[in-house]
Coordinates of C-alpha atoms and ligand atoms in Angstrom, one line a residue:
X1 CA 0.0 0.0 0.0
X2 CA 1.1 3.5 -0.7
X3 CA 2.0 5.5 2.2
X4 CA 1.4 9.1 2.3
X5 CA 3.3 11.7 2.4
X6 CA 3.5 11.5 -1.4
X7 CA 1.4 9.6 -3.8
X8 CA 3.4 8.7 -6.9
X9 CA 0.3 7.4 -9.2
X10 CA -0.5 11.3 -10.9
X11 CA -4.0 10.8 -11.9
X12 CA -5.6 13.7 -13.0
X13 CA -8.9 13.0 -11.6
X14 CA -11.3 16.1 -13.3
X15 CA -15.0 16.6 -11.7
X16 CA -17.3 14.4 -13.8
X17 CA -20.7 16.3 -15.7
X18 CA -23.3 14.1 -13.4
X19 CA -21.2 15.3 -10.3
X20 CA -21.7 18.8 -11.3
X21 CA -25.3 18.1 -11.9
X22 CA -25.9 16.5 -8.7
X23 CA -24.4 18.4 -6.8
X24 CA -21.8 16.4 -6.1
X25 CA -18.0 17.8 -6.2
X26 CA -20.0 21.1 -6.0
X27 CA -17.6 23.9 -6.1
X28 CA -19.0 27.4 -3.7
X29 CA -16.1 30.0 -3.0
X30 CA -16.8 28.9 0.5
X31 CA -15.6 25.2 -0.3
X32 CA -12.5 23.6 -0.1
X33 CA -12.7 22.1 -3.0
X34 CA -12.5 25.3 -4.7
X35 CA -9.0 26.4 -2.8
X36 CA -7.8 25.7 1.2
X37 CA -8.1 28.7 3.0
X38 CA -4.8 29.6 4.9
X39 CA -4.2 28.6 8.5
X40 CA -1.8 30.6 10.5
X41 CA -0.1 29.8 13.3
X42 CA 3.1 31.9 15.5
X43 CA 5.6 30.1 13.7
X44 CA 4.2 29.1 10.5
X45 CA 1.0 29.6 8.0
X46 CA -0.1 26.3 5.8
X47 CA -1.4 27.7 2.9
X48 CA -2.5 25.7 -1.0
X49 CA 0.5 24.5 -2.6
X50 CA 1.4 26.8 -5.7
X51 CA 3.7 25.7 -8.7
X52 CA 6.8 28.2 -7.5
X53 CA 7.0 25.9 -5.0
X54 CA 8.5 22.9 -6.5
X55 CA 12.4 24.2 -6.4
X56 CA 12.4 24.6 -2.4
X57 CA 9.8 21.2 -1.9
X58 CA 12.5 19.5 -4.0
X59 CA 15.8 20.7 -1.7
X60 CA 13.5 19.9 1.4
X61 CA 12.0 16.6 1.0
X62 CA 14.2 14.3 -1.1
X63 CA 17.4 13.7 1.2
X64 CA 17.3 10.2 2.6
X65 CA 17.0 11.6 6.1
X66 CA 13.4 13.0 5.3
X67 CA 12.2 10.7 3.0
X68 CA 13.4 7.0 4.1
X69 CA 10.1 6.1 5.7
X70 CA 7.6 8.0 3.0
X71 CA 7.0 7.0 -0.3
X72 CA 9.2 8.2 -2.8
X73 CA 9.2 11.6 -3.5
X74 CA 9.3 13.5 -7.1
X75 CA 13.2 13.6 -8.4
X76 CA 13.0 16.6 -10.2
X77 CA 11.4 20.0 -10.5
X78 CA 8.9 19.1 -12.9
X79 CA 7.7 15.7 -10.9
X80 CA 7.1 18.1 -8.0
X81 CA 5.5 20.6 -10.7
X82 CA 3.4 17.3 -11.6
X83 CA 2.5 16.6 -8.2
X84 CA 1.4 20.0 -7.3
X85 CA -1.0 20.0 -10.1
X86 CA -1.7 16.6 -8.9
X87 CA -2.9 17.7 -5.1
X88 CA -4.8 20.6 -6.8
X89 CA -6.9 18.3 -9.1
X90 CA -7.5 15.8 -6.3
X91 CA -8.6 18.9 -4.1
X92 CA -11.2 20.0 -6.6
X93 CA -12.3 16.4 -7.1
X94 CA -13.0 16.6 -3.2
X95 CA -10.7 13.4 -2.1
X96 CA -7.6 14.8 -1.0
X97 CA -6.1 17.8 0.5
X98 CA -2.8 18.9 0.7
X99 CA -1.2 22.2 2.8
X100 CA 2.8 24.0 2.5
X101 CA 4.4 24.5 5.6
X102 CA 5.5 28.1 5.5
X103 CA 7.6 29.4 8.0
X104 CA 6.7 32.8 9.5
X105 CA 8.4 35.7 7.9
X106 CA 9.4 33.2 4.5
X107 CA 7.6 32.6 0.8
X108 CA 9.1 29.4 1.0
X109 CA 7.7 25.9 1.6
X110 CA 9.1 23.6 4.0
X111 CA 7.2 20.8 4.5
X112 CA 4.0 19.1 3.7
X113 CA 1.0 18.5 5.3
X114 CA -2.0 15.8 3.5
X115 CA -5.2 14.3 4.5
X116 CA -7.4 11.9 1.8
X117 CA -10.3 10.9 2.3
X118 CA -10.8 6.4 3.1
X119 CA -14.5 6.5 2.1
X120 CA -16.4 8.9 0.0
X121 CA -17.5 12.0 2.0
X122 CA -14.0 11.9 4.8
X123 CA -15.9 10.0 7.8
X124 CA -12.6 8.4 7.7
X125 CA -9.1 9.6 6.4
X126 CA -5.8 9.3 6.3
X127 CA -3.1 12.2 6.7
X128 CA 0.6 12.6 6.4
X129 CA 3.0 15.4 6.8
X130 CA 6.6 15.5 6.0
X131 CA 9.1 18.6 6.4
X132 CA 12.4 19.6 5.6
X133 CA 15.1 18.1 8.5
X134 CA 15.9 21.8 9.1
X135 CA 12.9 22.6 10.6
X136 CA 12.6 19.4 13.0
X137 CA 12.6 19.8 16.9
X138 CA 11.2 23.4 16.1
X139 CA 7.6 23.6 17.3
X140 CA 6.6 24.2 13.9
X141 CA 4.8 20.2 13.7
X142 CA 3.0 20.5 16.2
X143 CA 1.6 23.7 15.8
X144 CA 0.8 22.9 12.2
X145 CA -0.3 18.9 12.7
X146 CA -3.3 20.7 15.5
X147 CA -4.3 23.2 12.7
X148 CA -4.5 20.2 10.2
X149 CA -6.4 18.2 12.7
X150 CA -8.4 21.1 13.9
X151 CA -9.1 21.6 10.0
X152 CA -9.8 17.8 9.5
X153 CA -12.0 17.3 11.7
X154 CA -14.0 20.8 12.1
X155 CA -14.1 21.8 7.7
X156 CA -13.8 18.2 6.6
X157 CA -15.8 16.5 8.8
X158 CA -13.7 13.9 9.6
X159 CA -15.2 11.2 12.3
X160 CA -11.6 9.2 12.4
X161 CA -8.0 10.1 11.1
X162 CA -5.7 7.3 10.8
X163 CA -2.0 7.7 9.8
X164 CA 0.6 5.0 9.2
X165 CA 4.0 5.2 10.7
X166 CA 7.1 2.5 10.1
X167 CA 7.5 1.2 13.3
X168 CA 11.5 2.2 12.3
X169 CA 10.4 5.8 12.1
X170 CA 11.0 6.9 16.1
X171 CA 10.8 10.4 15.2
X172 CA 7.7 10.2 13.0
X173 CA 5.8 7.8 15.7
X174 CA 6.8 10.1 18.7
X175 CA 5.4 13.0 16.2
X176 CA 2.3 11.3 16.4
X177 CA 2.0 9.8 20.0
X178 CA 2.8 14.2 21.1
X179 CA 0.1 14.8 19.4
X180 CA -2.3 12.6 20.9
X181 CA -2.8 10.0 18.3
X182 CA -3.3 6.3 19.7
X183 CA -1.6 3.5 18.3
X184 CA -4.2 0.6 17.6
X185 CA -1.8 -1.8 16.0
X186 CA 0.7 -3.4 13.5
X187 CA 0.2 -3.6 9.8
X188 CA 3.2 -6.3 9.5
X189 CA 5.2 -6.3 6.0
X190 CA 2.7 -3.2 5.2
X191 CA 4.9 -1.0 3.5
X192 CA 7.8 -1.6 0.5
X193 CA 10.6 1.0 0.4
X194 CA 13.8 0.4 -1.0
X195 CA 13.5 -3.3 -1.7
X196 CA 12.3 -4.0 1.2
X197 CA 9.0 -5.0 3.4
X198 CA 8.7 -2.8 6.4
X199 CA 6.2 -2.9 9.1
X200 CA 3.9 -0.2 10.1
X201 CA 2.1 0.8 13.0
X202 CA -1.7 2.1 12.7
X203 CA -2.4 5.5 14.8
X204 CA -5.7 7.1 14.4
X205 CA -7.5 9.9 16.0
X206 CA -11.1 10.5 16.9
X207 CA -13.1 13.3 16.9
X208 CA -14.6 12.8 20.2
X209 CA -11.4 12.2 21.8
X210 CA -9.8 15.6 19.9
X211 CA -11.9 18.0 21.4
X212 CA -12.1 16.5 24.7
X213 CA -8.7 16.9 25.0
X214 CA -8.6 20.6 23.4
X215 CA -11.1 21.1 26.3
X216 CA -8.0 21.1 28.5
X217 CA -5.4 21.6 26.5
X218 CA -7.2 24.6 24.1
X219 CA -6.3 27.6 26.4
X220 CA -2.9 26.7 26.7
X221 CA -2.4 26.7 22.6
X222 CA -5.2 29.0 21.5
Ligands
LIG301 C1 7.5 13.7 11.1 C2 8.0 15.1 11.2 C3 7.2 16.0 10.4 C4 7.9 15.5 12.7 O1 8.4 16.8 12.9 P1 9.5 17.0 14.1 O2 9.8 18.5 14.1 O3 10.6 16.1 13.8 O4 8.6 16.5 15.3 P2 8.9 16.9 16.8 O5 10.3 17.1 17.1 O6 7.9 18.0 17.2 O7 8.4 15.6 17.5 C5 9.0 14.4 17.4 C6 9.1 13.7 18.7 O8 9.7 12.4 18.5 C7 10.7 12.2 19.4 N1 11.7 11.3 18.9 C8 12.7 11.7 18.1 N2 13.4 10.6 17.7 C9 12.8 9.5 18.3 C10 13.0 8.1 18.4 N3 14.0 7.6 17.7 N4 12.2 7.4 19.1 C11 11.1 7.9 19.7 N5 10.8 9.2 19.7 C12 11.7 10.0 19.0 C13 11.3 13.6 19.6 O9 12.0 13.7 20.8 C14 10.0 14.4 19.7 O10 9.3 14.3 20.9 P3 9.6 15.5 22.1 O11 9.3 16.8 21.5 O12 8.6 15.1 23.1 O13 11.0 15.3 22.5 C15 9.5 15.2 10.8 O14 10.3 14.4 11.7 C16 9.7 14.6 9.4 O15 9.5 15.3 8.4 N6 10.2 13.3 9.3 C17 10.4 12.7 8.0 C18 9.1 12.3 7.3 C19 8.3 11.4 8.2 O16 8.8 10.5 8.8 N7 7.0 11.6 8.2 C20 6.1 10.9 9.1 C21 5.6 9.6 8.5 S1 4.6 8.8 9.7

């Protein structure tokens, strides 16, 4: 199974004429299908992905530090051009979203930040982030992975978000148990990268359980 971040099959999925007749895939200037708003936090914003930035995704995200545990990311300029036109098209087809990382006070895009949908209409989904090494131990994850969630599960009416982590990944699973994610179990010989079978473990989130804990937690970070 494909593991997000990253998604190398580039379908270009376009709205079909009976979803735009039904309704369905219908596109307001109030949706998210028609363009993410912004979220801003003290030390970064995630905003849409644009084009310009495929040069700094490309020096962020493709050493094997960062990407050993993710599926492979674009090579070149032009795949991450590809995939960027790629997220926007899934967007607008209403299965997938994907937000830069900017950091405060930059243009440029550090990191990633996706959630798909698991079933049509995002009861359930999947997200993945991924970020450039210099920007690890910063504050900016967390700050960015409760805007996502917040964004999840208040915009895209998420009931459950599940994420994958190899159980190699330490700093990606401790990334996940900070932010109060729960590990149900392990997907064994889940996951192929580099020749090679890995294991996963299964985290998810539930809605319920997000904002009880924002209850306590909410005046601290809000
Ligand atoms: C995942 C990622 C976005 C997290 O961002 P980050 O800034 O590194 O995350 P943080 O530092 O806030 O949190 C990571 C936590 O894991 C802990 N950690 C680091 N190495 C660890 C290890 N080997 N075992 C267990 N925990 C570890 C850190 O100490 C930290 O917890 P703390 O703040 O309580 O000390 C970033 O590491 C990344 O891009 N990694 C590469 C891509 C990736 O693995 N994506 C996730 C796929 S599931």
């Amino acid at each position: 199974m494909e593991k997000m971040p990253f998604q190398p099959e580039l379908e270009l999925r376009l709205m079909t004429a009976t979803e735009t007749a039904t309704g369905l895939g219908r596109i307001t200037t109030s949706d998210w299908r028609a363009g993410l708003p912004a979220l801003h936090g003290r030390t970064a914003t995630l905003r849409e992905l644009r084009v310009s930035d495929a040069t700094s995704l490309l020096a962020m995200l493709t050493s094997e530090e960062v990407s050993r545990f993710v599926s492979p990311p674009p090579a070149t300029v032009e795949g991450f051009e590809r995939f960027i036109a790629w997220a926007h098209a899934q967007r607008m087809a209403g299965n997938h979203v994907c937000f830069a990382v900017v950091p405060v006070g930059s243009d440029t895009a550090v990191g990633l930040f996706q959630v798909r949908q698991l079933e049509p209409g995002f009861a359930t989904a999947e997200w993945g982030f991924v970020m450039g090494s210099g920007f690890w131990g910063t504050g900016v994850f967390m700050e960015c992975a409760r805007l996502v969630v917040d964004f999840a599960f208040d915009t895209l009416d998420v009931h459950r978000l599940e994420a994958r982590s190899c159980i190699r990944n330490g700093r990606g699973s401790g990334a996940l148990r900070k932010i109060g994610a729960t590990q149900e179990g392990v997907l064994r010989r889940s996951f192929l990268r580099n020749g090679e079978y890995l294991d996963q473990a299964l985290w998810s989130i539930l809605r319920e359980d997000w904002y009880q804990a924002k209850a306590v937690w909410g005046p601290k970070f809000h």
